[in-house]
Coordinates of C-alpha atoms in Angstrom, one line a residue:
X521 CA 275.2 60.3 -102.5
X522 CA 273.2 57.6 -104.5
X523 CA 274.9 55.6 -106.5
X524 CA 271.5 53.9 -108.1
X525 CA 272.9 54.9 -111.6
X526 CA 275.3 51.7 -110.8
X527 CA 278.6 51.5 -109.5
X528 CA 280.8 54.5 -109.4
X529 CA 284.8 54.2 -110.1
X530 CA 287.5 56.9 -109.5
X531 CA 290.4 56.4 -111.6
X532 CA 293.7 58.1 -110.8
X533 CA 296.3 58.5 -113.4
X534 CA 300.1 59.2 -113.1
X535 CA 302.4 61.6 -113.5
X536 CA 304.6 62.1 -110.5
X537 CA 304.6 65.8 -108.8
X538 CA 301.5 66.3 -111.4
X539 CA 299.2 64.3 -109.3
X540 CA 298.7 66.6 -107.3
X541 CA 296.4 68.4 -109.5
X542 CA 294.4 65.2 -108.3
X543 CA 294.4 66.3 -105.0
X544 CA 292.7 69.5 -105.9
X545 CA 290.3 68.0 -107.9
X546 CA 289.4 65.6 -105.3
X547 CA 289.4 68.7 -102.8
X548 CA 286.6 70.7 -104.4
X549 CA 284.5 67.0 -105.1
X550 CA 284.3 66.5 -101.3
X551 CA 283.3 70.0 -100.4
X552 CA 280.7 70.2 -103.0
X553 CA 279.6 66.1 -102.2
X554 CA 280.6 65.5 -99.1
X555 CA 278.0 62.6 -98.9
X556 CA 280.5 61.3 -101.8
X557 CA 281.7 57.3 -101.4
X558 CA 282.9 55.9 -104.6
X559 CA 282.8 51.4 -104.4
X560 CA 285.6 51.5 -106.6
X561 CA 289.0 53.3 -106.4
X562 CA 291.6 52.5 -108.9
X563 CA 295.3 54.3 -109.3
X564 CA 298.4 54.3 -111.3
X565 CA 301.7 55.2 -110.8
X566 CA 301.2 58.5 -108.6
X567 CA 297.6 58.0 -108.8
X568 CA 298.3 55.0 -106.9
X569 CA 299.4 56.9 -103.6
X570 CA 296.3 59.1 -104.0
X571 CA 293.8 55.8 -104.1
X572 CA 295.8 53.8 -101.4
X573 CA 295.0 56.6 -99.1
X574 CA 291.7 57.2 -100.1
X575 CA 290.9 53.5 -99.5
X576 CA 292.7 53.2 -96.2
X577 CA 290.8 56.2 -94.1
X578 CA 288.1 55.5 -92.2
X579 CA 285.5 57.7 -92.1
X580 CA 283.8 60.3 -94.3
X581 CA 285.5 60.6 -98.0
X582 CA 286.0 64.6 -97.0
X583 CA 288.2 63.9 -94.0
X584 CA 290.1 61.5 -95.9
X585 CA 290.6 63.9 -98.9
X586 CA 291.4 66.5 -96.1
X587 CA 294.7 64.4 -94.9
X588 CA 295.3 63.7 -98.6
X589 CA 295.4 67.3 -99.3
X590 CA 297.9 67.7 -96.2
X591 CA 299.9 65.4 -97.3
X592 CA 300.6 66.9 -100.4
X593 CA 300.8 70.7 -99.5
X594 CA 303.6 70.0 -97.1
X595 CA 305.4 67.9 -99.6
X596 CA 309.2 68.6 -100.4
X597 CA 311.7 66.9 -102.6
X598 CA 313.7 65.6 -99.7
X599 CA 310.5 63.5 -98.6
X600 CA 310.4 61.5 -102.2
X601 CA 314.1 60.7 -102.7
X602 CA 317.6 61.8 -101.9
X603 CA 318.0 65.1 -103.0
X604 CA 321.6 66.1 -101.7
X605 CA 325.0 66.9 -103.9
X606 CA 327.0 63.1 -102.2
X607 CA 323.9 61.2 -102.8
X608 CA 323.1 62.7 -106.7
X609 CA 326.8 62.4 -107.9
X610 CA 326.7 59.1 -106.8
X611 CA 324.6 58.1 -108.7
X612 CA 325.2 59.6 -111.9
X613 CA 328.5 58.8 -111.1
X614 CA 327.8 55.0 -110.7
X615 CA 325.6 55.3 -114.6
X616 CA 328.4 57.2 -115.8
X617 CA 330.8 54.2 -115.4
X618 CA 328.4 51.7 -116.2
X619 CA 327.9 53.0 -119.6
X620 CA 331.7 54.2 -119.7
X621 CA 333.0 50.5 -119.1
X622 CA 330.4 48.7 -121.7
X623 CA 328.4 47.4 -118.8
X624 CA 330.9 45.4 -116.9
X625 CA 330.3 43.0 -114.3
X626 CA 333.4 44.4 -112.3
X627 CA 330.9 47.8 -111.6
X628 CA 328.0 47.9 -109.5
X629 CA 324.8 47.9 -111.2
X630 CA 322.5 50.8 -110.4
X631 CA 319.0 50.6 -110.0
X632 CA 317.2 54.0 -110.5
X633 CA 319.0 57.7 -110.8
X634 CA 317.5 58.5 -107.7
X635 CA 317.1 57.1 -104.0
X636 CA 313.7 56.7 -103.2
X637 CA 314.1 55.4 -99.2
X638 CA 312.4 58.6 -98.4
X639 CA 308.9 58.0 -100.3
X640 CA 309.5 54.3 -98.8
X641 CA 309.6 55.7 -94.9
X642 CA 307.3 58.2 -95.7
X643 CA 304.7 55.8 -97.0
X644 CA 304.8 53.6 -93.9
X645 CA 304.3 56.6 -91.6
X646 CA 301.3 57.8 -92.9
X647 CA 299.1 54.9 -94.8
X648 CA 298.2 53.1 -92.0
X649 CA 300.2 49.6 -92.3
X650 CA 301.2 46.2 -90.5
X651 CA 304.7 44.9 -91.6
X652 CA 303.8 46.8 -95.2
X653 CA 300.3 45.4 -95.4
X654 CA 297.7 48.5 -95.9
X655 CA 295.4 47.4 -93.4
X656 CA 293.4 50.3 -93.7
X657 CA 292.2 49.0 -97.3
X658 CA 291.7 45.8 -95.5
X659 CA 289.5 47.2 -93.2
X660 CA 287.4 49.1 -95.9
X661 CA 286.5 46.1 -97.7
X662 CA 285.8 44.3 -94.7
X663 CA 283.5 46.9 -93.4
X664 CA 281.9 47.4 -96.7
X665 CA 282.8 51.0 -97.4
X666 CA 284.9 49.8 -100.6
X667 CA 284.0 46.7 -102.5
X668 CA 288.0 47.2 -104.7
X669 CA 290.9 49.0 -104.6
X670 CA 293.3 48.3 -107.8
X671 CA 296.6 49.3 -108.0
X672 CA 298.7 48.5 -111.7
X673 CA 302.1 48.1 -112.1
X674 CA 304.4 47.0 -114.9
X675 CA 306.3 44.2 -114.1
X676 CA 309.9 44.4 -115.9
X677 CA 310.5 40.7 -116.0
X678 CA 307.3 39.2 -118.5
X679 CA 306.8 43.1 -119.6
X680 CA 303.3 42.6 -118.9
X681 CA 300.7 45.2 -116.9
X682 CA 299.4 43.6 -113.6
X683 CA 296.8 45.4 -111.8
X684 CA 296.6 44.2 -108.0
X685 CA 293.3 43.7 -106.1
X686 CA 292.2 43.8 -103.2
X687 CA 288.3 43.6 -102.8
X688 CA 285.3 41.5 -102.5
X689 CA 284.0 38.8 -105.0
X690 CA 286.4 40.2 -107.6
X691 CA 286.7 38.4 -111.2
X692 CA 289.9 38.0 -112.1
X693 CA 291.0 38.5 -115.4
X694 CA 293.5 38.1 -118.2
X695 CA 293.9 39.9 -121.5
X696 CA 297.0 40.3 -124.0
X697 CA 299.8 42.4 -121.9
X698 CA 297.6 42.3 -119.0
X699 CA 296.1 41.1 -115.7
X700 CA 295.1 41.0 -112.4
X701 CA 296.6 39.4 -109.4
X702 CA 294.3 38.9 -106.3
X703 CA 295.8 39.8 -102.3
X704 CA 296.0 41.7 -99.5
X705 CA 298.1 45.6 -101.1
X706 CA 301.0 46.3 -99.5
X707 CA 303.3 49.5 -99.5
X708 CA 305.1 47.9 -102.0
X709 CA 302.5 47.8 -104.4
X710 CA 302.1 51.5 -104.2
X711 CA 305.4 52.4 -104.5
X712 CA 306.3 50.1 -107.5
X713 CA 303.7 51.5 -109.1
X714 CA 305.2 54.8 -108.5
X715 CA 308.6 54.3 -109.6
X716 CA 309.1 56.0 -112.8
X717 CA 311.4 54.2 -114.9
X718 CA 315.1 54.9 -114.8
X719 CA 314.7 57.5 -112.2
X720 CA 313.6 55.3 -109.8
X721 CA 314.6 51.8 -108.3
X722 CA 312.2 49.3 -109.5
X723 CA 310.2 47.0 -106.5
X724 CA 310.3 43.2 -105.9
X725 CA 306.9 42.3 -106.3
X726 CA 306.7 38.5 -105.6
X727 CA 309.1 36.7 -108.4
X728 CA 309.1 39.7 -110.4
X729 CA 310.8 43.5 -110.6
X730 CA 307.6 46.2 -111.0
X731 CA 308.0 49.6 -112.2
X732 CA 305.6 52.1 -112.9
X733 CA 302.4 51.1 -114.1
X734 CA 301.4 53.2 -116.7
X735 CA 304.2 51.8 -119.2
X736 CA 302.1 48.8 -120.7
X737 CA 299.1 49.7 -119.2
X738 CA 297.1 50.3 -123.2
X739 CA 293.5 50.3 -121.5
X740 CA 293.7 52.5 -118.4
X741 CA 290.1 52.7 -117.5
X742 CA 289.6 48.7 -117.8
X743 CA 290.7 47.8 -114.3
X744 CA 288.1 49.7 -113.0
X745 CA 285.2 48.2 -115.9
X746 CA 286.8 44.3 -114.7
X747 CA 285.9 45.6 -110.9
X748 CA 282.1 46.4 -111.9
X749 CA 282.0 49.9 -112.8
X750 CA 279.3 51.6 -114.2
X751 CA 280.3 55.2 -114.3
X752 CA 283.9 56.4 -114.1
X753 CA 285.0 59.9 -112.6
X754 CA 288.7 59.4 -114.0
X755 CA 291.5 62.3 -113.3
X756 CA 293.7 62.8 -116.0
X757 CA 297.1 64.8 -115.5
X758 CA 297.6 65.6 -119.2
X759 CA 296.5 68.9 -120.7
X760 CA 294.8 69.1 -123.7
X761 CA 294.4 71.9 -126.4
X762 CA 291.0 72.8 -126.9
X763 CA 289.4 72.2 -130.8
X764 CA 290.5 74.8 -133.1
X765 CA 293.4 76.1 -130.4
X766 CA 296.8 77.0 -132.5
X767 CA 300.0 74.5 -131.5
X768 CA 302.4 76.1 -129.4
X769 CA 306.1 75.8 -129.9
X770 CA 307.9 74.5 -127.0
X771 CA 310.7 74.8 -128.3
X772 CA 313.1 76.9 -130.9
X773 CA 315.9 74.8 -132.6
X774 CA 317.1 71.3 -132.0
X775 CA 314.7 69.6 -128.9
X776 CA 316.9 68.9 -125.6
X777 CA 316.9 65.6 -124.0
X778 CA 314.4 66.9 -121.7
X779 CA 311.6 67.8 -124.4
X780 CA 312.2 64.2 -126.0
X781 CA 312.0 62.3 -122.5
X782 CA 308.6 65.0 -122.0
X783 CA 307.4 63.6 -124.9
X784 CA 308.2 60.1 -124.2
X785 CA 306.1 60.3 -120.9
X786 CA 303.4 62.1 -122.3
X787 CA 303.4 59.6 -125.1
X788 CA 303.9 56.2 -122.8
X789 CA 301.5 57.4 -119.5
X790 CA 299.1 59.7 -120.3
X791 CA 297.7 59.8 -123.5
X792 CA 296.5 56.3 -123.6
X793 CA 294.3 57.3 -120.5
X794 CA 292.1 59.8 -123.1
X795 CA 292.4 57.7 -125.8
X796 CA 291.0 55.0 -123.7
X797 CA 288.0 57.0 -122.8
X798 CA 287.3 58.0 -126.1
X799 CA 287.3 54.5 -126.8
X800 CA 284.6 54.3 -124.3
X801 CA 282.5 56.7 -125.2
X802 CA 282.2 55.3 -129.0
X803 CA 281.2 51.8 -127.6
X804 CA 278.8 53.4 -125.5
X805 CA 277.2 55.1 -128.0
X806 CA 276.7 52.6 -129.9
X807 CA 275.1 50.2 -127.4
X808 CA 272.7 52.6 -126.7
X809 CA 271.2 51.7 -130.4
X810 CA 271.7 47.7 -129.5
X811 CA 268.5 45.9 -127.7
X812 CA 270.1 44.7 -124.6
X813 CA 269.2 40.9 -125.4
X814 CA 271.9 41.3 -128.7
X815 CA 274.3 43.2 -126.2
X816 CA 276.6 40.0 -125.8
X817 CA 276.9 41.0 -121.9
X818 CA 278.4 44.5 -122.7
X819 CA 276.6 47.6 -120.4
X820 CA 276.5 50.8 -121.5
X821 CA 279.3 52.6 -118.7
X822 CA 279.4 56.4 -118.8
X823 CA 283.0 58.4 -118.3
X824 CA 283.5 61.5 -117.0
X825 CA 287.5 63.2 -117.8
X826 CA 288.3 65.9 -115.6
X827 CA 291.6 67.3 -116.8
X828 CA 293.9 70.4 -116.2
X829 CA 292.7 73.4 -118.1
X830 CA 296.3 74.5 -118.7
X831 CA 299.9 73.1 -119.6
X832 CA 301.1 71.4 -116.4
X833 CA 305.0 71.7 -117.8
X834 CA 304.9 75.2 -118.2
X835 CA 303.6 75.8 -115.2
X836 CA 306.3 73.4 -113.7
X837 CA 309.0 75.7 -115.9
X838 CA 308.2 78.5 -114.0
X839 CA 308.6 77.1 -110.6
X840 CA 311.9 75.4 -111.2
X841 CA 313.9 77.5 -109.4
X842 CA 312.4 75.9 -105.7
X843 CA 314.1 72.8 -106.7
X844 CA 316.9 71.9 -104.2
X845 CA 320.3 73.4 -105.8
X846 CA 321.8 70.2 -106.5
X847 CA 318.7 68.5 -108.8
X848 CA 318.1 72.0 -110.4
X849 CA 321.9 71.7 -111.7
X850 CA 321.2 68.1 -113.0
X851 CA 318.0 68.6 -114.5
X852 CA 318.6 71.9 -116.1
X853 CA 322.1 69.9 -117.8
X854 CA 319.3 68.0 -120.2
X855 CA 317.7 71.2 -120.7
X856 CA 314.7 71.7 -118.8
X857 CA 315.7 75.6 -119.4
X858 CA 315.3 75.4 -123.0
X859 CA 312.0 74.4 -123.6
X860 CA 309.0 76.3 -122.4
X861 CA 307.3 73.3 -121.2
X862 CA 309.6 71.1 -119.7
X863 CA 307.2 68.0 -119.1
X864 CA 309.7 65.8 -117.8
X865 CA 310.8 68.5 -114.8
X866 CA 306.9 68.1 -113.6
X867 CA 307.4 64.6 -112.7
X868 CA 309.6 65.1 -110.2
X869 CA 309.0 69.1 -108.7
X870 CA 307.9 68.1 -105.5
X871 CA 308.0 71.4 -104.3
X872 CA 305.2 73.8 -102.5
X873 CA 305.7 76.1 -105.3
X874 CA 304.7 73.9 -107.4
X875 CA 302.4 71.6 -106.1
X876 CA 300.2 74.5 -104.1
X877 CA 299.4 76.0 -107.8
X878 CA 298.6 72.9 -109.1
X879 CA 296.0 72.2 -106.2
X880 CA 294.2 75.4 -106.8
X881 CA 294.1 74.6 -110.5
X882 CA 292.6 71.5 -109.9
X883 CA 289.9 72.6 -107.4
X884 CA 289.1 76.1 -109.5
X885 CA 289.0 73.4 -113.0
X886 CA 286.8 71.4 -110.8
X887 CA 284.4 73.9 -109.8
X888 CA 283.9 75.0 -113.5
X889 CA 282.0 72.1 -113.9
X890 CA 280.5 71.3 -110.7
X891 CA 276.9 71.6 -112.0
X892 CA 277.5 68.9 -114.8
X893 CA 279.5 66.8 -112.2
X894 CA 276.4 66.6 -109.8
X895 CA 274.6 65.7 -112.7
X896 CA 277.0 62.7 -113.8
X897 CA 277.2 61.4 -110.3
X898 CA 273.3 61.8 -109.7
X899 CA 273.1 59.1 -112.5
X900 CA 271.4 61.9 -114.6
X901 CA 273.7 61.9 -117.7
X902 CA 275.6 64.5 -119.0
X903 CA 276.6 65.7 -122.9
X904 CA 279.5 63.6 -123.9
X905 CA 282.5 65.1 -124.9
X906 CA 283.0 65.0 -128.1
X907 CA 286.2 63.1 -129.8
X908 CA 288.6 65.1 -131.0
X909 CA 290.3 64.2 -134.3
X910 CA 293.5 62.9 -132.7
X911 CA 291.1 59.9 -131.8
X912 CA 289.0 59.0 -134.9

């Protein structure tokens, strides 16, 4: 597909077990474009697993959305961490006594609530790797069939965002709370940028302890503007109520933990990524009354959102019961049962039942739009989307 309009940028968000929706989006792009072969690929947290693969298949972008979408419809809990009774009381146990005993030094100090050395093994077995490094990305940019791949993490120690880079005649760059850091990606970039705070262990990144990358991260679309983009297909995982739609309540009487910590993650990961593009959007539109010689070196850089068309948690509420017995019971003790959209249970329901529904909703959302779609990535222009008061 031409890409005369300037260069294109997919943008992943996260969102653990909801990035699959991703996958489905990205499913019904390649069968409607199959000529499809965005420069730039850019992920966080979850979305980070999605672009490492992306970049590291050779070949045509449908194959390589074809594995992706294999990978994820065989997907079980048990493949992403831990998931038995010994291994869960554990570790409760071992935060249990840490926060009984005031922290002491006598106790061992635990590093996520969860085991994640199956994502780590599973990872390695299916991005194509040498000792870790993802030489399939390597290959891309050597070959020319990606000019960057950036993957962002949040590293713990300066509580800064980094966004790593792998790519060719990149920039880097440094802004309050965030930068980039050039060399080769490694499997350890993509899973500390997929370890969601507190549940799972944070990665040794160099000097530094990473996490997941959407925590700091206030300007999700930039890495991808610092990497030369001109237009940005970006994949959000967050719902959002349609002008004029009535609030629902989630919940009836006092919020349990698990409505607060869904909250919290909607607040900390996701909302900054349409906030962000509405951002965009409004500086766009206004350099498109600016001569270009009083520009200052900004360029005009159309965004496209493609977003669920309904509440991923209450989709996730209704699936619950394939959890594996022993999560269910630990989950459902901070009350994923007692609100109707239990946010924080979609992060980690990495279960068929699950995430099959959510890659039909993200193909079916996709082909809604297909027309204007073609149109935005045949450099045509589309209507923006409007901003909705929540960002004005």
């Amino acid at each position: 597909m031409s890409t005369a309009a300037g260069a294109l940028a997919l943008v992943m968000s996260g969102g653990g077990a909801r990035a699959a929706y991703q996958v489905g989006v990205l499913r019904a792009l390649a069968r409607n474009f199959p000529d499809l072969a965005p420069p730039i690929v850019t992920g966080v947290s979850a979305g980070a697993i999605n672009a490492a693969w992306l970049a590291s298949r050779a070949g045509a972008f449908r194959l390589a959305v074809d594995g992706l979408v294999d990978l994820w419809a065989g997907l079980r809990s048990r493949d992403v961490f831990e998931v038995d009774l010994a291994h869960l009381a554990a570790s409760f146990g071992r935060w249990g006594l840490r926060l009984a005993t005031g922290g002491s030094h006598a106790m061992p100090s635990p590093r996520g609530m969860l085991d994640t050395a199956p994502l780590d093994a599973l990872l390695r077995a299916r991005l194509p790797n040498r000792d870790g490094r993802l030489i399939g990305v390597e290959a891309a940019v050597a070959q020319g069939r990606i000019d960057a791949v950036g993957i962002t993490t949040s590293d713990y120690v300066s509580g800064g965002s980094v966004t790593w880079v792998e790519g060719r005649e990149v920039t880097p760059w440094r802004r309050p709370h965030r930068r980039s850091a050039e060399g080769p990606l490694t499997i350890d970039h993509v899973r500390a940028s997929a370890a969601l705070p507190l549940l799972f262990p944070a990665v040794r990144l160099g000097s530094g302890w990473h996490g997941d990358g959407g925590i700091r991260l206030t300007a999700p679309l930039s890495p991808a503007l610092h990497l030369g983009a001109r237009r940005i297909v970006a994949i959000s995982t967050r719902y959002r109520p349609a002008p004029g739609e009535a609030p629902r309540p989630m919940v009836h009487g006092y919020p349990p933990p698990a409505q607060v910590i869904g909250a919290l993650t909607n607040a900390v990961f996701l909302d900054m990524f349409d906030f962000d593009a509405a951002n965009l959007a409004r500086i766009t539109r206004l350099l498109t009354h600016v001569p270009p010689a009083q520009r200052q070196g900004m360029v005009p850089v159309g965004a496209m959102v493609l977003r669920p068309s309904m509440d991923l948690g209450r989709l996730a509420a209704a699936a619950e019961v394939a959890m594996p017995r022993a999560l269910r019971f630990f989950t459902r003790g901070f009350g994923t049962r007692d609100t109707e959209s239990p946010d924080s249970l979609s992060l980690l329901l990495f279960e068929p039942a699950y995430l099959g529904r959510l890659l039909d909703l993200g193909d079916a959302d996709t082909e809604r739009r297909i027309e204007e779609i073609g149109r935005f990535l045949r450099g045509e222009g589309v209507e923006e989307e409007p901003l909705s008061a929540e960002f004005t």
